[in-house]
């Protein structure tokens, strides 16, 4: 679990593409000094990473970018969400604080201790959360400057069986969940995703905002800038991999084709 060379990577796409594929939860990397603050032993930490990591999503985004008619840009988190979760609110607005999983987690997916609750999250927020948020904001603004708009497609996965940390785990768990925001997800973006994934998984296999809802938009733009549109793609893991934390299967190719079609449908040619 050595630290990668940099906390995140922005991979350029076509100069005029508005699309930014965002992969926030696909890494297992934890820097050594962060690992020291986690109370789990090594075996328990590996099991937790199996459950909490959106395995193979960076590879999915890369494959889709190669297939897309116009290459999207990709912003990939190279650190585990057990370092910081860049998609959480960093304050009391975050509902996942109720289960110890705000921007800096203190509990595991099974609601067991991960960090001492009295630990100050500020050093991790300053070292990792705020620089990540700043870089994502800049990436979005660069797409606006180049294309007049930014389309964030958030790439996630989720387990077939609910985990104890889930606040809304009792609802349907379709093969593909589309997470939306009332301000930032226009009907045409949602419809494009329904077509791309529905053609491959059946339209009954597509859900909206269940078991996870919403989508990521940088706070500078959130609820304020309609030039930024966004959609979350949550893929049930049994469609493409062995759970938990196992290898990818042939379903990953099908998902890459669907994601590439979605990218192409929202990108001018």
C-alpha positions as a LaTeX table, in Angstrom:
\begin{tabular}{lrrr}
\hline
Residue & $x$ (\AA) & $y$ (\AA) & $z$ (\AA) \\
\hline
Unk1 & 0.00 & 0.00 & 0.00 \\
Unk2 & 2.70 & 2.47 & $-0.93$ \\
Unk3 & 1.71 & 5.93 & $-2.01$ \\
Unk4 & 1.35 & 6.41 & $-5.77$ \\
Unk5 & 3.36 & 9.22 & $-7.41$ \\
Unk6 & 0.46 & 11.66 & $-7.18$ \\
Unk7 & $-2.95$ & 11.66 & $-5.46$ \\
Unk8 & $-4.94$ & 12.02 & $-8.68$ \\
Unk9 & $-4.47$ & 12.01 & $-12.44$ \\
Unk10 & $-6.11$ & 14.15 & $-15.11$ \\
Unk11 & $-5.79$ & 12.40 & $-18.48$ \\
Unk12 & $-6.51$ & 14.69 & $-21.43$ \\
Unk13 & $-9.11$ & 13.84 & $-24.04$ \\
Unk14 & $-10.07$ & 15.73 & $-27.17$ \\
Unk15 & $-9.41$ & 19.44 & $-26.85$ \\
Unk16 & $-13.04$ & 20.35 & $-27.49$ \\
Unk17 & $-14.69$ & 17.56 & $-25.47$ \\
Unk18 & $-16.96$ & 18.75 & $-22.64$ \\
Unk19 & $-16.97$ & 15.31 & $-20.98$ \\
Unk20 & $-15.07$ & 14.54 & $-17.81$ \\
Unk21 & $-15.19$ & 10.93 & $-16.60$ \\
Unk22 & $-14.69$ & 11.05 & $-12.85$ \\
Unk23 & $-13.41$ & 7.94 & $-11.02$ \\
Unk24 & $-13.21$ & 8.74 & $-7.30$ \\
Unk25 & $-13.37$ & 5.36 & $-5.57$ \\
Unk26 & $-11.41$ & 2.89 & $-7.71$ \\
Unk27 & $-8.06$ & 2.79 & $-5.89$ \\
Unk28 & $-6.79$ & 0.72 & $-2.94$ \\
Unk29 & $-3.65$ & 2.84 & $-2.34$ \\
Unk30 & $-3.11$ & 4.19 & 1.16 \\
Unk31 & 0.06 & 6.17 & 1.95 \\
Unk32 & 2.10 & 4.73 & 4.81 \\
Unk33 & 1.59 & 7.69 & 7.14 \\
Unk34 & $-2.18$ & 7.48 & 6.61 \\
Unk35 & $-2.15$ & 3.73 & 7.18 \\
Unk36 & $-0.62$ & 4.32 & 10.62 \\
Unk37 & $-3.77$ & 6.15 & 11.69 \\
Unk38 & $-6.08$ & 3.25 & 10.75 \\
Unk39 & $-6.78$ & 0.83 & 13.60 \\
Unk40 & $-7.54$ & $-2.28$ & 11.51 \\
Unk41 & $-4.89$ & $-4.97$ & 11.21 \\
Unk42 & $-3.57$ & $-5.72$ & 7.73 \\
Unk43 & $-5.94$ & $-8.62$ & 7.03 \\
Unk44 & $-8.99$ & $-6.68$ & 8.19 \\
Unk45 & $-7.90$ & $-3.66$ & 6.13 \\
Unk46 & $-7.63$ & $-5.79$ & 2.99 \\
Unk47 & $-11.15$ & $-7.11$ & 3.59 \\
Unk48 & $-12.42$ & $-3.58$ & 4.07 \\
Unk49 & $-10.76$ & $-2.48$ & 0.83 \\
Unk50 & $-12.47$ & $-5.37$ & $-0.95$ \\
Unk51 & $-15.85$ & $-4.04$ & 0.18 \\
Unk52 & $-15.33$ & $-0.29$ & $-0.13$ \\
Unk53 & $-13.35$ & $-0.03$ & $-3.39$ \\
Unk54 & $-15.15$ & 0.42 & $-6.71$ \\
Unk55 & $-12.84$ & $-2.14$ & $-8.29$ \\
Unk56 & $-11.92$ & $-1.87$ & $-11.98$ \\
Unk57 & $-13.74$ & 1.44 & $-12.50$ \\
Unk58 & $-10.55$ & 3.21 & $-13.61$ \\
Unk59 & $-10.04$ & 0.49 & $-16.21$ \\
Unk60 & $-13.66$ & 0.83 & $-17.27$ \\
Unk61 & $-13.27$ & 4.57 & $-17.81$ \\
Unk62 & $-10.03$ & 4.05 & $-19.75$ \\
Unk63 & $-11.62$ & 1.43 & $-22.00$ \\
Unk64 & $-14.64$ & 3.64 & $-22.65$ \\
Unk65 & $-12.41$ & 6.59 & $-23.50$ \\
Unk66 & $-10.66$ & 4.50 & $-26.17$ \\
Unk67 & $-13.98$ & 3.39 & $-27.67$ \\
Unk68 & $-15.69$ & 6.79 & $-27.61$ \\
Unk69 & $-15.88$ & 8.63 & $-30.95$ \\
Unk70 & $-14.52$ & 11.75 & $-29.24$ \\
Unk71 & $-12.18$ & 11.02 & $-26.34$ \\
Unk72 & $-13.40$ & 12.35 & $-22.98$ \\
Unk73 & $-11.13$ & 13.69 & $-20.29$ \\
Unk74 & $-10.61$ & 11.50 & $-17.21$ \\
Unk75 & $-10.05$ & 12.55 & $-13.61$ \\
Unk76 & $-9.01$ & 9.54 & $-11.51$ \\
Unk77 & $-8.39$ & 9.36 & $-7.78$ \\
Unk78 & $-5.18$ & 7.39 & $-7.19$ \\
Unk79 & $-5.81$ & 7.03 & $-3.45$ \\
Unk80 & $-8.32$ & 4.91 & $-1.58$ \\
Unk81 & $-11.44$ & 6.58 & $-0.27$ \\
Unk82 & $-10.19$ & 5.43 & 3.15 \\
Unk83 & $-7.69$ & 8.31 & 2.90 \\
Unk84 & $-10.40$ & 10.87 & 2.19 \\
Unk85 & $-13.64$ & 10.55 & 0.27 \\
Unk86 & $-13.59$ & 13.40 & $-2.26$ \\
Unk87 & $-17.32$ & 13.07 & $-2.95$ \\
Unk88 & $-18.50$ & 13.79 & 0.57 \\
Unk89 & $-19.35$ & 17.21 & 1.90 \\
Unk90 & $-16.50$ & 18.20 & 4.24 \\
Unk91 & $-18.88$ & 19.51 & 6.91 \\
Unk92 & $-22.18$ & 18.86 & 8.71 \\
Unk93 & $-24.14$ & 18.78 & 5.42 \\
Unk94 & $-22.90$ & 15.23 & 4.85 \\
Unk95 & $-25.57$ & 12.66 & 5.80 \\
Unk96 & $-23.01$ & 9.85 & 5.95 \\
Unk97 & $-21.55$ & 11.39 & 9.09 \\
Unk98 & $-24.34$ & 9.48 & 10.83 \\
Unk99 & $-22.44$ & 6.23 & 10.19 \\
Unk100 & $-18.91$ & 7.63 & 10.58 \\
Unk101 & $-18.32$ & 8.00 & 6.86 \\
Unk102 & $-17.99$ & 11.69 & 6.17 \\
Unk103 & $-15.07$ & 13.06 & 4.18 \\
Unk104 & $-12.71$ & 11.24 & 6.57 \\
Unk105 & $-14.08$ & 7.85 & 7.62 \\
Unk106 & $-14.01$ & 6.76 & 11.26 \\
Unk107 & $-16.08$ & 3.59 & 10.70 \\
Unk108 & $-15.95$ & 0.71 & 8.25 \\
Unk109 & $-18.60$ & $-0.63$ & 5.88 \\
Unk110 & $-19.66$ & $-2.92$ & 8.75 \\
Unk111 & $-19.80$ & 0.01 & 11.20 \\
Unk112 & $-16.71$ & $-1.12$ & 13.06 \\
Unk113 & $-13.99$ & 1.31 & 14.23 \\
Unk114 & $-11.60$ & 2.45 & 11.48 \\
Unk115 & $-10.00$ & 5.47 & 13.16 \\
Unk116 & $-10.26$ & 6.78 & 16.73 \\
Unk117 & $-13.32$ & 9.07 & 16.81 \\
Unk118 & $-11.32$ & 11.76 & 18.56 \\
Unk119 & $-8.85$ & 12.06 & 15.66 \\
Unk120 & $-8.78$ & 15.50 & 14.04 \\
Unk121 & $-9.69$ & 15.14 & 10.34 \\
Unk122 & $-8.21$ & 18.52 & 9.46 \\
Unk123 & $-4.71$ & 17.32 & 8.40 \\
Unk124 & $-6.18$ & 14.79 & 5.95 \\
Unk125 & $-8.66$ & 17.32 & 4.61 \\
Unk126 & $-5.90$ & 19.87 & 4.05 \\
Unk127 & $-3.46$ & 17.38 & 2.54 \\
Unk128 & $-5.84$ & 15.49 & 0.28 \\
Unk129 & $-9.49$ & 16.60 & 0.20 \\
Unk130 & $-9.08$ & 20.30 & $-0.58$ \\
Unk131 & $-6.34$ & 19.86 & $-3.23$ \\
Unk132 & $-8.47$ & 17.22 & $-4.95$ \\
Unk133 & $-11.52$ & 19.48 & $-4.91$ \\
Unk134 & $-9.47$ & 22.36 & $-6.27$ \\
Unk135 & $-8.06$ & 20.27 & $-9.11$ \\
Unk136 & $-11.50$ & 18.94 & $-10.05$ \\
Unk137 & $-12.87$ & 22.47 & $-10.05$ \\
Unk138 & $-10.08$ & 23.57 & $-12.38$ \\
Unk139 & $-10.70$ & 20.59 & $-14.66$ \\
Unk140 & $-14.38$ & 21.46 & $-14.91$ \\
Unk141 & $-13.64$ & 25.10 & $-15.59$ \\
Unk142 & $-11.18$ & 24.12 & $-18.30$ \\
Unk143 & $-13.92$ & 22.11 & $-20.05$ \\
Unk144 & $-16.24$ & 25.11 & $-19.83$ \\
Unk145 & $-13.55$ & 27.34 & $-21.30$ \\
Unk146 & $-12.88$ & 24.91 & $-24.14$ \\
Unk147 & $-16.38$ & 23.65 & $-24.92$ \\
Unk148 & $-18.75$ & 26.12 & $-23.32$ \\
Unk149 & $-19.97$ & 23.46 & $-20.87$ \\
Unk150 & $-18.83$ & 20.54 & $-18.75$ \\
Unk151 & $-20.47$ & 17.12 & $-18.52$ \\
Unk152 & $-19.35$ & 15.14 & $-15.46$ \\
Unk153 & $-19.99$ & 11.41 & $-15.64$ \\
Unk154 & $-19.27$ & 9.89 & $-12.25$ \\
Unk155 & $-18.19$ & 6.22 & $-12.51$ \\
Unk156 & $-18.96$ & 4.00 & $-9.50$ \\
Unk157 & $-19.89$ & 0.46 & $-8.55$ \\
Unk158 & $-21.77$ & $-1.08$ & $-5.64$ \\
Unk159 & $-22.10$ & $-4.53$ & $-4.04$ \\
Unk160 & $-24.89$ & $-6.91$ & $-4.91$ \\
Unk161 & $-25.75$ & $-7.41$ & $-1.24$ \\
Unk162 & $-26.27$ & $-4.31$ & 0.94 \\
Unk163 & $-23.54$ & $-3.49$ & 3.44 \\
Unk164 & $-24.37$ & $-2.30$ & 6.97 \\
Unk165 & $-23.16$ & 1.27 & 6.34 \\
Unk166 & $-25.74$ & 1.94 & 3.62 \\
Unk167 & $-28.41$ & 4.41 & 4.72 \\
Unk168 & $-30.76$ & 3.46 & 1.87 \\
Unk169 & $-29.90$ & $-0.18$ & 1.32 \\
Unk170 & $-33.43$ & $-1.58$ & 1.48 \\
Unk171 & $-34.51$ & $-0.34$ & $-1.94$ \\
Unk172 & $-34.05$ & $-1.92$ & $-5.38$ \\
Unk173 & $-30.52$ & $-2.80$ & $-6.52$ \\
Unk174 & $-30.69$ & $-2.76$ & $-10.34$ \\
Unk175 & $-27.75$ & $-3.71$ & $-12.56$ \\
Unk176 & $-27.24$ & $-0.02$ & $-13.33$ \\
Unk177 & $-28.30$ & 2.85 & $-11.08$ \\
Unk178 & $-28.34$ & 6.36 & $-12.53$ \\
Unk179 & $-27.79$ & 8.99 & $-9.87$ \\
Unk180 & $-29.25$ & 12.40 & $-10.64$ \\
Unk181 & $-29.36$ & 15.93 & $-9.33$ \\
Unk182 & $-32.43$ & 18.12 & $-9.86$ \\
Unk183 & $-30.29$ & 21.10 & $-10.87$ \\
Unk184 & $-27.42$ & 19.48 & $-12.77$ \\
Unk185 & $-28.97$ & 16.46 & $-14.54$ \\
Unk186 & $-30.99$ & 17.57 & $-17.57$ \\
Unk187 & $-33.53$ & 15.15 & $-19.06$ \\
Unk188 & $-31.51$ & 14.65 & $-22.23$ \\
Unk189 & $-28.44$ & 13.46 & $-20.31$ \\
Unk190 & $-30.51$ & 11.01 & $-18.29$ \\
Unk191 & $-32.25$ & 9.78 & $-21.44$ \\
Unk192 & $-28.92$ & 9.22 & $-23.19$ \\
Unk193 & $-27.73$ & 7.04 & $-20.31$ \\
Unk194 & $-31.01$ & 5.12 & $-20.23$ \\
Unk195 & $-30.58$ & 4.32 & $-23.91$ \\
Unk196 & $-26.90$ & 3.38 & $-23.73$ \\
Unk197 & $-27.21$ & 1.09 & $-20.72$ \\
Unk198 & $-30.79$ & $-0.01$ & $-21.32$ \\
Unk199 & $-29.91$ & $-1.41$ & $-24.73$ \\
Unk200 & $-27.46$ & $-3.75$ & $-23.02$ \\
Unk201 & $-29.08$ & $-4.51$ & $-19.65$ \\
Unk202 & $-32.74$ & $-4.07$ & $-20.54$ \\
Unk203 & $-34.68$ & $-1.00$ & $-19.57$ \\
Unk204 & $-36.01$ & $-2.82$ & $-16.52$ \\
Unk205 & $-32.38$ & $-3.17$ & $-15.43$ \\
Unk206 & $-31.92$ & 0.58 & $-15.09$ \\
Unk207 & $-32.84$ & 2.33 & $-11.85$ \\
Unk208 & $-32.82$ & 5.94 & $-10.73$ \\
Unk209 & $-31.24$ & 7.04 & $-7.45$ \\
Unk210 & $-31.44$ & 3.62 & $-5.82$ \\
Unk211 & $-29.60$ & 2.38 & $-3.84$ \\
Unk212 & $-27.42$ & 5.49 & $-4.20$ \\
Unk213 & $-28.58$ & 8.94 & $-5.24$ \\
Unk214 & $-27.14$ & 12.18 & $-6.49$ \\
Unk215 & $-24.01$ & 12.98 & $-8.45$ \\
Unk216 & $-20.77$ & 14.89 & $-7.97$ \\
Unk217 & $-20.39$ & 18.56 & $-8.88$ \\
Unk218 & $-17.62$ & 20.79 & $-7.48$ \\
Unk219 & $-18.94$ & 23.02 & $-4.71$ \\
Unk220 & $-18.05$ & 26.18 & $-6.64$ \\
Unk221 & $-20.55$ & 25.17 & $-9.33$ \\
Unk222 & $-23.01$ & 23.14 & $-7.29$ \\
Unk223 & $-26.52$ & 24.52 & $-7.58$ \\
Unk224 & $-25.24$ & 27.65 & $-9.30$ \\
Unk225 & $-23.91$ & 26.96 & $-12.79$ \\
Unk226 & $-26.12$ & 25.20 & $-15.34$ \\
Unk227 & $-23.21$ & 24.93 & $-17.74$ \\
Unk228 & $-22.12$ & 22.04 & $-15.52$ \\
Unk229 & $-24.26$ & 18.94 & $-16.00$ \\
Unk230 & $-23.65$ & 15.67 & $-14.20$ \\
Unk231 & $-24.79$ & 12.09 & $-13.89$ \\
Unk232 & $-23.64$ & 9.24 & $-11.63$ \\
Unk233 & $-23.31$ & 5.73 & $-13.07$ \\
Unk234 & $-23.51$ & 3.09 & $-10.29$ \\
Unk235 & $-22.88$ & $-0.44$ & $-11.59$ \\
Unk236 & $-23.84$ & $-3.50$ & $-9.58$ \\
Unk237 & $-20.64$ & $-5.45$ & $-9.18$ \\
Unk238 & $-21.96$ & $-8.89$ & $-10.09$ \\
Unk239 & $-22.48$ & $-7.60$ & $-13.64$ \\
Unk240 & $-18.73$ & $-7.36$ & $-14.26$ \\
Unk241 & $-16.58$ & $-8.85$ & $-11.47$ \\
Unk242 & $-16.22$ & $-11.48$ & $-8.76$ \\
Unk243 & $-17.23$ & $-10.06$ & $-5.38$ \\
Unk244 & $-15.79$ & $-8.87$ & $-3.14$ \\
Unk245 & $-12.60$ & $-7.45$ & $-4.59$ \\
Unk246 & $-12.06$ & $-10.13$ & $-7.23$ \\
Unk247 & $-11.13$ & $-10.04$ & $-10.90$ \\
Unk248 & $-13.12$ & $-8.42$ & $-13.67$ \\
Unk249 & $-15.11$ & $-10.53$ & $-16.11$ \\
Unk250 & $-16.42$ & $-10.09$ & $-19.65$ \\
Unk251 & $-19.20$ & $-7.82$ & $-18.42$ \\
Unk252 & $-16.63$ & $-5.04$ & $-18.16$ \\
Unk253 & $-16.40$ & $-4.89$ & $-21.97$ \\
Unk254 & $-20.17$ & $-4.48$ & $-22.27$ \\
Unk255 & $-20.11$ & $-1.68$ & $-19.72$ \\
Unk256 & $-17.27$ & 0.06 & $-21.56$ \\
Unk257 & $-19.29$ & $-0.03$ & $-24.76$ \\
Unk258 & $-22.31$ & 1.47 & $-23.00$ \\
Unk259 & $-20.25$ & 4.18 & $-21.34$ \\
Unk260 & $-18.56$ & 5.02 & $-24.63$ \\
Unk261 & $-21.95$ & 5.31 & $-26.31$ \\
Unk262 & $-23.11$ & 7.68 & $-23.58$ \\
Unk263 & $-19.98$ & 9.79 & $-23.99$ \\
Unk264 & $-20.50$ & 9.93 & $-27.72$ \\
Unk265 & $-24.15$ & 10.89 & $-27.42$ \\
Unk266 & $-23.36$ & 14.02 & $-25.39$ \\
Unk267 & $-20.29$ & 15.03 & $-27.40$ \\
Unk268 & $-20.57$ & 17.07 & $-30.61$ \\
Unk269 & $-18.77$ & 15.54 & $-33.60$ \\
\hline
\end{tabular}
